[in-house]
Coordinates of C-alpha atoms in Angstrom, one line a residue:
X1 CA 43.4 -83.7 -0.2
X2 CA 46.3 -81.0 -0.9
X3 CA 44.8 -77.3 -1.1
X4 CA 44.3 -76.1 -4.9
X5 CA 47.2 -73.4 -5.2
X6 CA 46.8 -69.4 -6.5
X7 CA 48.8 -66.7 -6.5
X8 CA 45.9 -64.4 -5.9
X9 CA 42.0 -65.1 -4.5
X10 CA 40.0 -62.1 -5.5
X11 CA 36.7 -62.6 -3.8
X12 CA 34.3 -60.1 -5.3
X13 CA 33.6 -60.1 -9.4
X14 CA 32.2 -56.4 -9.4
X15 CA 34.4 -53.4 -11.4
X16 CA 37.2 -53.6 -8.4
X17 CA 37.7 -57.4 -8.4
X18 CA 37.3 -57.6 -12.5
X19 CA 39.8 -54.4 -12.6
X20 CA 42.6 -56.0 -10.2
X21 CA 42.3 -59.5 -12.0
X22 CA 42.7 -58.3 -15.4
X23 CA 45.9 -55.5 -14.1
X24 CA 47.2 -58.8 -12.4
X25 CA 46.6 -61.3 -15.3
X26 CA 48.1 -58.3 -18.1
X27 CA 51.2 -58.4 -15.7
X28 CA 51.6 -62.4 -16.0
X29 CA 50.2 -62.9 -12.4
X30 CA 48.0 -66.2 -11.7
X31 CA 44.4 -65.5 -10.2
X32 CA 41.3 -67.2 -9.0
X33 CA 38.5 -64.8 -9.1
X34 CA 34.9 -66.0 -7.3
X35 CA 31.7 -64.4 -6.4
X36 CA 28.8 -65.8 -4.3
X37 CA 26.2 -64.2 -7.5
X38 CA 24.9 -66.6 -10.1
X39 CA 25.7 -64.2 -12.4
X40 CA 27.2 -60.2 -13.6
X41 CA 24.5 -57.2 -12.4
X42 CA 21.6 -57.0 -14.8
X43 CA 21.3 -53.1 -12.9
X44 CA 23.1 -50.6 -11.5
X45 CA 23.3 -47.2 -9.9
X46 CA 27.2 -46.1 -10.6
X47 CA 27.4 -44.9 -14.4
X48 CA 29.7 -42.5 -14.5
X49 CA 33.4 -43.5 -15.5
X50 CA 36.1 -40.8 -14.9
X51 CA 38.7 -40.0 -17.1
X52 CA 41.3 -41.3 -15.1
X53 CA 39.5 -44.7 -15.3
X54 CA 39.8 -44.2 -18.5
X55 CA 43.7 -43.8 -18.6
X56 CA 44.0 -46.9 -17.0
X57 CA 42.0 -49.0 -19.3
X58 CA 44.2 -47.3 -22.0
X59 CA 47.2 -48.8 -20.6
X60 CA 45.7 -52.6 -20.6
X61 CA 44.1 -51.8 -23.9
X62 CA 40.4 -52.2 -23.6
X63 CA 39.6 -48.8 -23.3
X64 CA 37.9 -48.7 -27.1
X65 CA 35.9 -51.4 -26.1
X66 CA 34.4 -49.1 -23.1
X67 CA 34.1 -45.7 -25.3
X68 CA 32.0 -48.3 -28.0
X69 CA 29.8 -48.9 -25.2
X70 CA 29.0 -45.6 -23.8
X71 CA 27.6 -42.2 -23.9
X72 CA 29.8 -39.2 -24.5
X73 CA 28.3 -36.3 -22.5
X74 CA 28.4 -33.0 -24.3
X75 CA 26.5 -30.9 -22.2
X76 CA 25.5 -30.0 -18.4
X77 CA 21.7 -28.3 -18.4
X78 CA 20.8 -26.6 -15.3
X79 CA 17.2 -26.6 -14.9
X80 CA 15.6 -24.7 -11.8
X81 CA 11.4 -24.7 -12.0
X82 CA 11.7 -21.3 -13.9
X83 CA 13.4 -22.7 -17.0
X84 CA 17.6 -23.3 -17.9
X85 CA 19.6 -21.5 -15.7
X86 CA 22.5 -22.6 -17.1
X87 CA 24.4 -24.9 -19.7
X88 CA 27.9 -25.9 -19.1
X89 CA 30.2 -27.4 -21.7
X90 CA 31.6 -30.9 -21.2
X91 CA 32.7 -32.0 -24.5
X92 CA 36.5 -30.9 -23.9
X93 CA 36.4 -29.7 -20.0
X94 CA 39.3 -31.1 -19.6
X95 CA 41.4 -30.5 -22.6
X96 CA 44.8 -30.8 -22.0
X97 CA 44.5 -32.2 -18.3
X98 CA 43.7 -35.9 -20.4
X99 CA 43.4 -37.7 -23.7
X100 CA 40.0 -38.1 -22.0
X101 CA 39.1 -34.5 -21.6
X102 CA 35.0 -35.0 -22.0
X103 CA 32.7 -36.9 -19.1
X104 CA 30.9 -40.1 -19.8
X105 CA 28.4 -42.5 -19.0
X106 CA 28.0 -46.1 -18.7
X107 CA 26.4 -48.3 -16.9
X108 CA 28.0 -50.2 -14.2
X109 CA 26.5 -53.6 -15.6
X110 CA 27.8 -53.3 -19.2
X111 CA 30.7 -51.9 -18.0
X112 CA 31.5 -55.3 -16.1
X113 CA 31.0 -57.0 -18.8
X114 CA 33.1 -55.5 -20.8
X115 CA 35.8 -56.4 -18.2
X116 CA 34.3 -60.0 -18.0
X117 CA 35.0 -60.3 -21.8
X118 CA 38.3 -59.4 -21.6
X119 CA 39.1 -61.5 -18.2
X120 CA 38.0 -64.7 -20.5
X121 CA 40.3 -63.7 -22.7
X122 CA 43.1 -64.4 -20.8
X123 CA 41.7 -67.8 -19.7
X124 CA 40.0 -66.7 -16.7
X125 CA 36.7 -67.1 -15.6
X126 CA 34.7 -65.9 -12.6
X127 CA 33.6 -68.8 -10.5
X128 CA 30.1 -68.0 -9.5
X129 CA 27.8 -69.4 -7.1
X130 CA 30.9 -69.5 -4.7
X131 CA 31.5 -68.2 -1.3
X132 CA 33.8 -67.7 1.1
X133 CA 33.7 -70.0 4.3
X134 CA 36.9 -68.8 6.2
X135 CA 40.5 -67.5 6.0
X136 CA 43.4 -67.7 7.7
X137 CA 46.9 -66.0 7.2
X138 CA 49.4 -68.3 7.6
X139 CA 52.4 -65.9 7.6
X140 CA 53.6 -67.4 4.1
X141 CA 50.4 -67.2 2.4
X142 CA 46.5 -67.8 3.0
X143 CA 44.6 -70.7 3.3
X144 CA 40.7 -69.7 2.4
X145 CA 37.9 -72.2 2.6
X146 CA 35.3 -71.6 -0.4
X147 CA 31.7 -73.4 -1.0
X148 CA 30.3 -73.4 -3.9
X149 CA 26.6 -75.3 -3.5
X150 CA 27.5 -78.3 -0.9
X151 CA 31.0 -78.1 -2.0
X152 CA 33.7 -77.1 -0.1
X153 CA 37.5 -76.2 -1.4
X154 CA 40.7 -75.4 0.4
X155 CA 42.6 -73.0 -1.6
X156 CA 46.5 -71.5 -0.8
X157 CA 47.0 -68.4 -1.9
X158 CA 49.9 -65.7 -1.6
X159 CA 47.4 -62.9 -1.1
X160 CA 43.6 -62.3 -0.4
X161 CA 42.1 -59.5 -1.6
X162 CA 38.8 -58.5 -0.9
X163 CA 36.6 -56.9 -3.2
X164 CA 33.7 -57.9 -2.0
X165 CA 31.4 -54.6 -1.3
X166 CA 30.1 -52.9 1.7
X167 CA 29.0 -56.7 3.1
X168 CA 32.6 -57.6 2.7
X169 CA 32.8 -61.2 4.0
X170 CA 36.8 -60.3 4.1
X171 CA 36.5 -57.1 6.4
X172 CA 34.5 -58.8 8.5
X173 CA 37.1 -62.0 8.4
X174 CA 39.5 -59.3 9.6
X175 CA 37.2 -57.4 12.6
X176 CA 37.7 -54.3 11.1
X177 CA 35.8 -51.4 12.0
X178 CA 34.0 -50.0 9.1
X179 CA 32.7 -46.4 10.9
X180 CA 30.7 -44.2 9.2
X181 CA 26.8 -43.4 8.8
X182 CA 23.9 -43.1 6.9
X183 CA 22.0 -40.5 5.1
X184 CA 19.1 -39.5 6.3
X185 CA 17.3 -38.9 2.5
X186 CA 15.8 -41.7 0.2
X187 CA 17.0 -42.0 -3.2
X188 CA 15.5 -43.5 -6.1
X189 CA 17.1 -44.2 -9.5
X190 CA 14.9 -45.7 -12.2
X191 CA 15.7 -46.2 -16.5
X192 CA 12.9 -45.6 -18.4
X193 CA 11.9 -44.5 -21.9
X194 CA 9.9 -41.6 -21.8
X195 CA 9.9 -37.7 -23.4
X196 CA 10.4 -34.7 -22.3
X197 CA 13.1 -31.5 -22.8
X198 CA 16.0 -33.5 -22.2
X199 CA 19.4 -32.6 -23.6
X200 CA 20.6 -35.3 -25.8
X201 CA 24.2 -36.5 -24.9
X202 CA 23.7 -34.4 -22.2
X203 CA 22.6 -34.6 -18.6
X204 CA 19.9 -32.0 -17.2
X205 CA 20.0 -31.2 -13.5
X206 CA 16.8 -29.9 -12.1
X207 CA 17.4 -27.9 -8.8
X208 CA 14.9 -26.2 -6.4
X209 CA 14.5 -25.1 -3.0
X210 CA 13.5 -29.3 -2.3
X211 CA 16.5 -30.7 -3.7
X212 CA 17.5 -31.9 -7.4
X213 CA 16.8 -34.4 -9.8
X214 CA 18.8 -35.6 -12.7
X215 CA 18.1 -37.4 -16.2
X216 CA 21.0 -38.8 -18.3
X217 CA 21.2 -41.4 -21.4
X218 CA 22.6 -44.0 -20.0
X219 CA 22.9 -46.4 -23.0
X220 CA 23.1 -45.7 -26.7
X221 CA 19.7 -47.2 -27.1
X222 CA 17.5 -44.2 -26.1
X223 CA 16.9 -45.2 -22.2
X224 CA 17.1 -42.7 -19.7
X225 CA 18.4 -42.4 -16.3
X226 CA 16.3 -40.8 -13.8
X227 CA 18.0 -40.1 -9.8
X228 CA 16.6 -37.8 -7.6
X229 CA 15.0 -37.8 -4.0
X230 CA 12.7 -39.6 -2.9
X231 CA 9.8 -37.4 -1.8
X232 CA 9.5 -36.9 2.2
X233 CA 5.6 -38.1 2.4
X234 CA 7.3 -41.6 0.7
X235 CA 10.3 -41.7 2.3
X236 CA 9.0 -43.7 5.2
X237 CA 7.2 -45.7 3.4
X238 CA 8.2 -49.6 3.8
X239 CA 8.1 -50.3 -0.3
X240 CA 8.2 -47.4 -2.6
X241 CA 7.1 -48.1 -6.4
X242 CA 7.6 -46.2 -9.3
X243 CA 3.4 -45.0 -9.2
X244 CA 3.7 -44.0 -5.9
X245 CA 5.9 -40.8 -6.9
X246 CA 5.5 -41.1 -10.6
X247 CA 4.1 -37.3 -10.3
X248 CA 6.5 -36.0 -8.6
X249 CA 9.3 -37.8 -10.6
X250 CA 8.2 -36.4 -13.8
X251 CA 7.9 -32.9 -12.0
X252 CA 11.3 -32.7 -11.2
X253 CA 12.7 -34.2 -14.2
X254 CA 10.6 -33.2 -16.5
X255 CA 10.3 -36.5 -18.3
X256 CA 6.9 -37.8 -19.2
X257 CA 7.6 -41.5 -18.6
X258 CA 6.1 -43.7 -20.8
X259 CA 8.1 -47.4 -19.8
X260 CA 9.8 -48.2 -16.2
X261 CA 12.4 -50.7 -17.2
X262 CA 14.4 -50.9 -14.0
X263 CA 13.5 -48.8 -10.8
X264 CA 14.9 -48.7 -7.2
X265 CA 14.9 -47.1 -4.0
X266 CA 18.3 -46.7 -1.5
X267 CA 19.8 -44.8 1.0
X268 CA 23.5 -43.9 1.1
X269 CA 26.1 -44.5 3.4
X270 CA 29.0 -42.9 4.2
X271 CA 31.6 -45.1 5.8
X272 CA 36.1 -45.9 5.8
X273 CA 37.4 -48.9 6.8
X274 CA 39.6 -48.7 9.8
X275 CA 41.9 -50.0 8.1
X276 CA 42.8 -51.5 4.2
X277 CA 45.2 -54.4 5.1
X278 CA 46.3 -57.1 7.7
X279 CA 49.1 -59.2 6.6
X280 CA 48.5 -60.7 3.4
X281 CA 44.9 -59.7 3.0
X282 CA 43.7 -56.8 1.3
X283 CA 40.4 -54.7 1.2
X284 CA 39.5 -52.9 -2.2
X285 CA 36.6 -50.9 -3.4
X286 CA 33.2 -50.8 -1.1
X287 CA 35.1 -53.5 1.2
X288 CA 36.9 -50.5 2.2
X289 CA 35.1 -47.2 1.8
X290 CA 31.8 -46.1 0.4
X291 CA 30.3 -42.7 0.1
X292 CA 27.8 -40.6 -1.4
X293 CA 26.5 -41.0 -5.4
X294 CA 28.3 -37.1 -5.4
X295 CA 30.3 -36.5 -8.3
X296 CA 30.5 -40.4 -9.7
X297 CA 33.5 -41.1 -7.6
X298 CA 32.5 -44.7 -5.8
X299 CA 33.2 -47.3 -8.7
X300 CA 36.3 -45.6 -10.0
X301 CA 37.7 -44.7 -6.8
X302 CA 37.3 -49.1 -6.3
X303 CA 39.0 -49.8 -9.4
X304 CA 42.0 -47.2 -8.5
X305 CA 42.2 -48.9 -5.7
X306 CA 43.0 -52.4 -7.7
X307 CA 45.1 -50.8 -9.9
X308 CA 47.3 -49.2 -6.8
X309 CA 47.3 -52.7 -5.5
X310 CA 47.5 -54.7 -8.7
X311 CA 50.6 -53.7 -10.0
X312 CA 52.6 -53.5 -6.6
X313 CA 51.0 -57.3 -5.9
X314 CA 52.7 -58.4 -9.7
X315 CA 55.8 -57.0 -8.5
X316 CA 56.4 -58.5 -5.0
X317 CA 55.0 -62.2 -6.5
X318 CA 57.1 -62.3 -9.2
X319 CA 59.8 -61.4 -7.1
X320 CA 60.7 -57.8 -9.0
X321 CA 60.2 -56.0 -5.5
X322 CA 60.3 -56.4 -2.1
X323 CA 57.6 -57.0 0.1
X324 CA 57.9 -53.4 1.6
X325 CA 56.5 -52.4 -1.7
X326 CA 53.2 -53.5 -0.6
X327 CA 53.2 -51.6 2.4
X328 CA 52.6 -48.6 0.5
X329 CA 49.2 -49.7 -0.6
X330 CA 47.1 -48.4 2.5
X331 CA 48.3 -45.3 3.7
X332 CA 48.1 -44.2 -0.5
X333 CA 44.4 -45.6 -0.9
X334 CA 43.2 -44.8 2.6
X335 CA 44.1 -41.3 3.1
X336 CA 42.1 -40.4 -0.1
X337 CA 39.9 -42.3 0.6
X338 CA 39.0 -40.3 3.6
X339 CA 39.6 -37.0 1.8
X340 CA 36.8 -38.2 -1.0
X341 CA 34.3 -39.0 1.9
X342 CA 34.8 -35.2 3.3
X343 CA 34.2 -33.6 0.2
X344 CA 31.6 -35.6 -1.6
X345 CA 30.0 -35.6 2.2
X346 CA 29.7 -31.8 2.3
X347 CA 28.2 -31.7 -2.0
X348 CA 25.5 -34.1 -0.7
X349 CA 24.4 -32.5 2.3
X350 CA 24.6 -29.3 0.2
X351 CA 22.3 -30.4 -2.5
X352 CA 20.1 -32.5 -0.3
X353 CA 19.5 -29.9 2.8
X354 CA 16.2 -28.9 3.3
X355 CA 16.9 -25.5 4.7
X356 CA 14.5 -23.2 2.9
X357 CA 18.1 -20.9 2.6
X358 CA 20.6 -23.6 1.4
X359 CA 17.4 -24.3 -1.2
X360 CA 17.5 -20.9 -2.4
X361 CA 21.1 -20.0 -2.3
X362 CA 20.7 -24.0 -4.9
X363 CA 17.4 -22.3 -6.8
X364 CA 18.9 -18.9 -7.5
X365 CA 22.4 -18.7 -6.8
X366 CA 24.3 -21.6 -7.6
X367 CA 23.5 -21.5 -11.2
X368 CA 24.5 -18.7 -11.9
X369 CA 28.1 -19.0 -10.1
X370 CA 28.4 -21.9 -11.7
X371 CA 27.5 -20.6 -15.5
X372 CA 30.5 -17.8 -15.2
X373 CA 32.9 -20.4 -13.3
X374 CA 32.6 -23.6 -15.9
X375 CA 32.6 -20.7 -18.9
X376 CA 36.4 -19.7 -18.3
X377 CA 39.2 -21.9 -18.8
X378 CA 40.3 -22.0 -15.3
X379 CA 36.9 -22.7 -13.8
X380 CA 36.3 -25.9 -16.4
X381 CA 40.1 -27.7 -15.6
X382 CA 39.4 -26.8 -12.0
X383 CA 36.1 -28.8 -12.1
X384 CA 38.1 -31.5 -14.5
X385 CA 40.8 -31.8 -12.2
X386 CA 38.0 -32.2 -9.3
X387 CA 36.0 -35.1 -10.6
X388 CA 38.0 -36.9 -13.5
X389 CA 40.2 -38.2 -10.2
X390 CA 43.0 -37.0 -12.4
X391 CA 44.3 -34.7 -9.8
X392 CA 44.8 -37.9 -7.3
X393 CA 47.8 -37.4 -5.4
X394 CA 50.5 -39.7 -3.4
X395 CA 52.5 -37.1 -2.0
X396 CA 52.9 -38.1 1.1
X397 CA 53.0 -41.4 0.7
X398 CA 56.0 -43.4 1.3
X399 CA 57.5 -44.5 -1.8
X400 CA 57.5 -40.4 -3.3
X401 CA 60.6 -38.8 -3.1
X402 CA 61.2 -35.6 -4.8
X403 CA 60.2 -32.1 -7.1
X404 CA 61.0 -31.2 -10.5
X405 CA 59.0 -28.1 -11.9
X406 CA 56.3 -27.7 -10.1
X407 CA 55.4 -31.8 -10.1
X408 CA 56.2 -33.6 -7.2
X409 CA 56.6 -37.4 -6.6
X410 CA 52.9 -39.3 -6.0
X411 CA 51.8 -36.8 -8.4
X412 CA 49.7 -38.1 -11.4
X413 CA 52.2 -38.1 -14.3
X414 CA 51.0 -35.1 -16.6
X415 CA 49.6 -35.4 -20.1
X416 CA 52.1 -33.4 -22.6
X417 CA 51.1 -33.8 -26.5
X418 CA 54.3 -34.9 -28.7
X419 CA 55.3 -34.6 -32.3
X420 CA 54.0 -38.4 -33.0
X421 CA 51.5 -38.3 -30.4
X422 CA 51.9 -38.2 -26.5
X423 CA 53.7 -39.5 -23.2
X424 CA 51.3 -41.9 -22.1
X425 CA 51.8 -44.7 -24.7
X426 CA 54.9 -45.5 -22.9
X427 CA 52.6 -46.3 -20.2
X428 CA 51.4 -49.1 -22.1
X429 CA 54.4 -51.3 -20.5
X430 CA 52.7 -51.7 -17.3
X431 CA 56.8 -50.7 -16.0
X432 CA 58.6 -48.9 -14.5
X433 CA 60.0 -46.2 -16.8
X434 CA 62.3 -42.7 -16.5
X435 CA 60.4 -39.8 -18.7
X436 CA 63.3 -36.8 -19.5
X437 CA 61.8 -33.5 -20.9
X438 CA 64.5 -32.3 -23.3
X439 CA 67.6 -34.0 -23.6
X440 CA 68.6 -37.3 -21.6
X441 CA 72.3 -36.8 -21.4
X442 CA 74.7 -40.2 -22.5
X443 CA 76.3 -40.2 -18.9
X444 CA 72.7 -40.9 -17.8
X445 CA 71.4 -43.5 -20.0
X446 CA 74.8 -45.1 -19.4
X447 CA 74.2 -45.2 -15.2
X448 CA 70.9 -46.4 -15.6
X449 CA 71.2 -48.9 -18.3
X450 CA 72.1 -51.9 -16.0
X451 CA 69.5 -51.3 -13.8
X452 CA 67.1 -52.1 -17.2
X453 CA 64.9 -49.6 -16.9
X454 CA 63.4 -47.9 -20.1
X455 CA 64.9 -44.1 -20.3
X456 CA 61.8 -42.1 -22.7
X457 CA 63.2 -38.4 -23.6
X458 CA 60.6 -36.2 -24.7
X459 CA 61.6 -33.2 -26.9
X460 CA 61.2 -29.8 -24.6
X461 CA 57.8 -27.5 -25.2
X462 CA 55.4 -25.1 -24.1
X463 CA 52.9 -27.6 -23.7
X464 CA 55.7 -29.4 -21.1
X465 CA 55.9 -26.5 -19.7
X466 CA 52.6 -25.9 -19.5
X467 CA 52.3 -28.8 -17.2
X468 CA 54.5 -28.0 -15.0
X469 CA 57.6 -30.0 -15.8
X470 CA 61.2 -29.3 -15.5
X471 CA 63.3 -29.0 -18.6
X472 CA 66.0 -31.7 -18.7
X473 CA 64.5 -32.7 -15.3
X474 CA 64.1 -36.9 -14.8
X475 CA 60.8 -38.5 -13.6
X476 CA 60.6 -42.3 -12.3
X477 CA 57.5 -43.3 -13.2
X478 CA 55.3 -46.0 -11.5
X479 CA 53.3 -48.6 -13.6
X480 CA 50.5 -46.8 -12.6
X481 CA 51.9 -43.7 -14.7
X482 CA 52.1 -41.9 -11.1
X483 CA 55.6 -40.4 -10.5
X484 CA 58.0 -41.8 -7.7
X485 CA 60.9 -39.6 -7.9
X486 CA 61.0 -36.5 -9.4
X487 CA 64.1 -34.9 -10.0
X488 CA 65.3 -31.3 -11.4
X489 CA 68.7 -32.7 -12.2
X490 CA 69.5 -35.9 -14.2
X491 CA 71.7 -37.7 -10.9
X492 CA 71.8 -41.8 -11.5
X493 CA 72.4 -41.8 -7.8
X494 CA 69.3 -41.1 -6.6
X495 CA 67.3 -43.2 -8.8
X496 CA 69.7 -46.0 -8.5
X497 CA 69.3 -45.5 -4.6
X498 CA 65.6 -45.3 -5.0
X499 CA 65.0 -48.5 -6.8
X500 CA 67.8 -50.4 -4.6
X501 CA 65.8 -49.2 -1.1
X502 CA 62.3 -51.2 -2.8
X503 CA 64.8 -53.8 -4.6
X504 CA 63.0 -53.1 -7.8
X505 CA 63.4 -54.2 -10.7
X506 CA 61.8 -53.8 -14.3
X507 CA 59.5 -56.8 -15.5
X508 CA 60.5 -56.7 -19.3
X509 CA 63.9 -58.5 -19.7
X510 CA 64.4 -57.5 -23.3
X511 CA 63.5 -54.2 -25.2
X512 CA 62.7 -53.2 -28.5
X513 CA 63.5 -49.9 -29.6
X514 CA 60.9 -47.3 -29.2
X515 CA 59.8 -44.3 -31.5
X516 CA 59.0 -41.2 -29.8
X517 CA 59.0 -37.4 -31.0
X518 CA 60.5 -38.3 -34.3
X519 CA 63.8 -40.1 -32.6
X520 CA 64.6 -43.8 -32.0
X521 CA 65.5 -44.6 -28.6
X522 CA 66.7 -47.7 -26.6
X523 CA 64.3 -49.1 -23.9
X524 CA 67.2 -50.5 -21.9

């Protein structure tokens, strides 16, 4: 029997897998997506989705369907056992930086289905129950061998991609290392219904010379998220219930729990694949890289990963690209990857030590430096920038070329406000796209119109400005809404040079004209 034939297997139906299979299904690209669970998460520990996630739903159009869902945070509470030490605004943190300036909470469950909903939509489902056997890279393409039950399938496929969590089945297909460690502290995490003086729409942190704890809505029905440590006469313990440190849990939070409905012990571990890709196989998500809970970075770190990958996968299958495009993917992915696990590394060890100094500099000091710091406009973007992702940079990576203003190519493109509304809608396109702030001269346009690629020109202002970008200066924007090349003068040359070295071309053939700051312009 022939093998069944894909364009892309995507083993692993959690927020990475879902995330590159609807990017890749949006872009026109054919995909088999399989998971060896019966079924979506009925739990989960990751809740917080960044504003940068949120950007990229946006562009694929279900972001709505995710803000329904959730819970917009308004307010930080810092708690120590003397009373609020401080409340910290996160409403509009990051106003200007996004069109997602607030923080927000959902959980990692709903938020899969969400993406399983939409998936369906486009005629795909996830095929549960299903495993995978064995893979081999053929050069051309890979031949994987799934079972689902006593059933076994051959299946052909351009690219692998595994997004198949910290067990990944495909790293360890691959031998890759996967170094790293563990923490040394227990964790629990628990939803409950209970009451207490807990901010609503907020999230209180309780901090003390021990440690912290947290408690957060996590869905628009009135349950509440507890996380904290577990306590060290428990943490040896073999099995750990909810009675054993019900005292101490509603201690530190606070909470007078009155229902468990979900409750769980972990321990975290810190750990980077060796490497993100071999051939035509591709690690995403906790295949690649997990961390510590710090700052709600895991799950939306794995689903920038898939949008990285996705859109550079459509383009070299469909032919728009060449395959050097790809190459790309690990050294971009990787190297933050590495960067996230320093920083959020040092945050946990910070506000987990049990140094009786580290806990009072936490207790006594920290509040405060952070109540002055979040209160001025610099402090809050700074902390925006830090854990919306938004500040996620490809610099050095090896398709950005250039600087116009102070933006630079791999940078995030920047959010400017416009007379009709703002530069991201372009970004809808999933395409490539040149952004002009000011005037796009004719000689321009006329270079760059056979290559197809849409020219948007953006009327100059202080806002622009604001952000950093260079009047009458070009961008060549990624479908990711990252720049490539970013250029203070408006040369053809270079950008035809730039899109000839990846052979790349635009995926929409033909154009309708598009409205922006008052003035109609060609998209060709």
């Amino acid at each position: 029997m022939s093998p069944s034939q894909t364009k892309i297997l995507i083993a692993g139906a959690g927020p990475t897998g879902l995330t590159l299979a609807l990017w890749l299904t949006r872009l026109g690209v054919p995909v088999r997506i399989f998971d060896k669970a019966a079924g979506p998460g009925e739990t989960s520990r990751a809740l917080a989705v960044q504003a940068r996630t949120l950007e990229f739903h946006r562009q694929i159009g279900i972001v709505e369907d995710v803000l329904v869902a959730g819970v917009r945070l308004e307010q930080l509470t810092v708690r120590t056992p003397a009373g609020i030490a401080a409340k910290l605004p996160l409403s509009d943190f990051g106003r200007g930086i996004s069109p997602y300036s607030f923080a927000f909470a959902l959980p990692q469950d709903i938020h899969e289905r969400i993406l399983i909903t939409h998936l369906e939509r486009t005629g795909v489902r996830v095929e549960r129950n299903t495993e995978l056997v064995a893979f081999e890279d053929r050069t051309s393409s890979v031949v994987a061998t799934l079972r689902n039950g006593g059933v076994t399938e051959t299946v052909c496929a351009a690219y692998l991609v595994g997004c198949d969590g910290a067990r990944s089945a495909v790293r360890h297909g691959l031998n890759i290392g996967f170094p790293g460690g563990t923490y040394e502290q227990a964790f629990y995490v628990a939803d409950v219904t209970g009451s207490g003086a807990v901010t609503r729409n907020g999230m209180d942190t309780t901090v003390s010379a021990y440690g912290f704890a947290i408690a957060m809505p996590v869905r628009q029905s009135g349950s509440l998220r507890l996380i904290g440590i577990v306590p060290k006469a428990h943490e040896a313990n073999e099995t750990i219930t909810f009675e054993a440190i019900r005292a101490d849990v509603e201690r530190d939070t606070g909470i007078k729990v009155n229902e468990v409905n979900w409750f769980s012990t972990y321990r975290v571990h810190h750990r980077v694949a060796e490497r993100f890709r071999v051939g035509r196989v591709f690690l995403c998500g906790d295949a690649g890289h997990i961390h510590s809970p710090a700052g709600g970075q895991g799950m939306n770190t794995g689903m920038g990963d898939a949008v990285n990958l996705g859109w550079k996968l459509a383009a070299v299958v469909q032919g728009r690209a060449d395959q050097r495009l790809l190459d790309s993917y690990e050294p971009e992915r990787i190297a933050f990857a590495r960067k996230l696990i320093e920083s959020t590394d040092t945050a946990f060890r910070f506000i987990t030590s049990r140094s009786r100094l580290v806990g009072l500099f936490r207790r006594y000091l920290m509040p405060k430096i952070l109540n002055v710091l979040l209160h001025t406009s610099f402090g809050s973007r700074a902390f925006f920038g830090l854990i919306s992702q938004a500040a996620i940079h490809y610099r050095s990576g090896p398709i950005s070329s250039g600087t116009a203003g102070k933006i630079s190519g791999g940078d995030r493109l920047p959010y400017v406000l416009t007379a009709s509304g703002n530069n991201f809608e372009p970004l809808r396109s999933l395409d490539w796209q040149v952004h002009v702030y000011g005037e796009a001269n004719a000689e321009f346009r006329a270079m760059l119109a056979p290559t197809g690629i849409a020219i948007h020109s953006f009327a100059w202002s202080d806002m622009a400005k604001a952000a950093g970008l260079h009047r009458d200066g070009a961008y060549l924007v990624r479908p990711d809404g990252h720049v490539a090349l970013a250029s203070p003068v408006q040369e053809a040359a270079a950008f035809q040079r730039y899109l000839a070295a990846l052979s790349l071309r635009p995926r929409l053939a033909e154009r309708a004209p598009y409205r922006v700051a008052g003035t109609m312009h060609s998209l060709a």
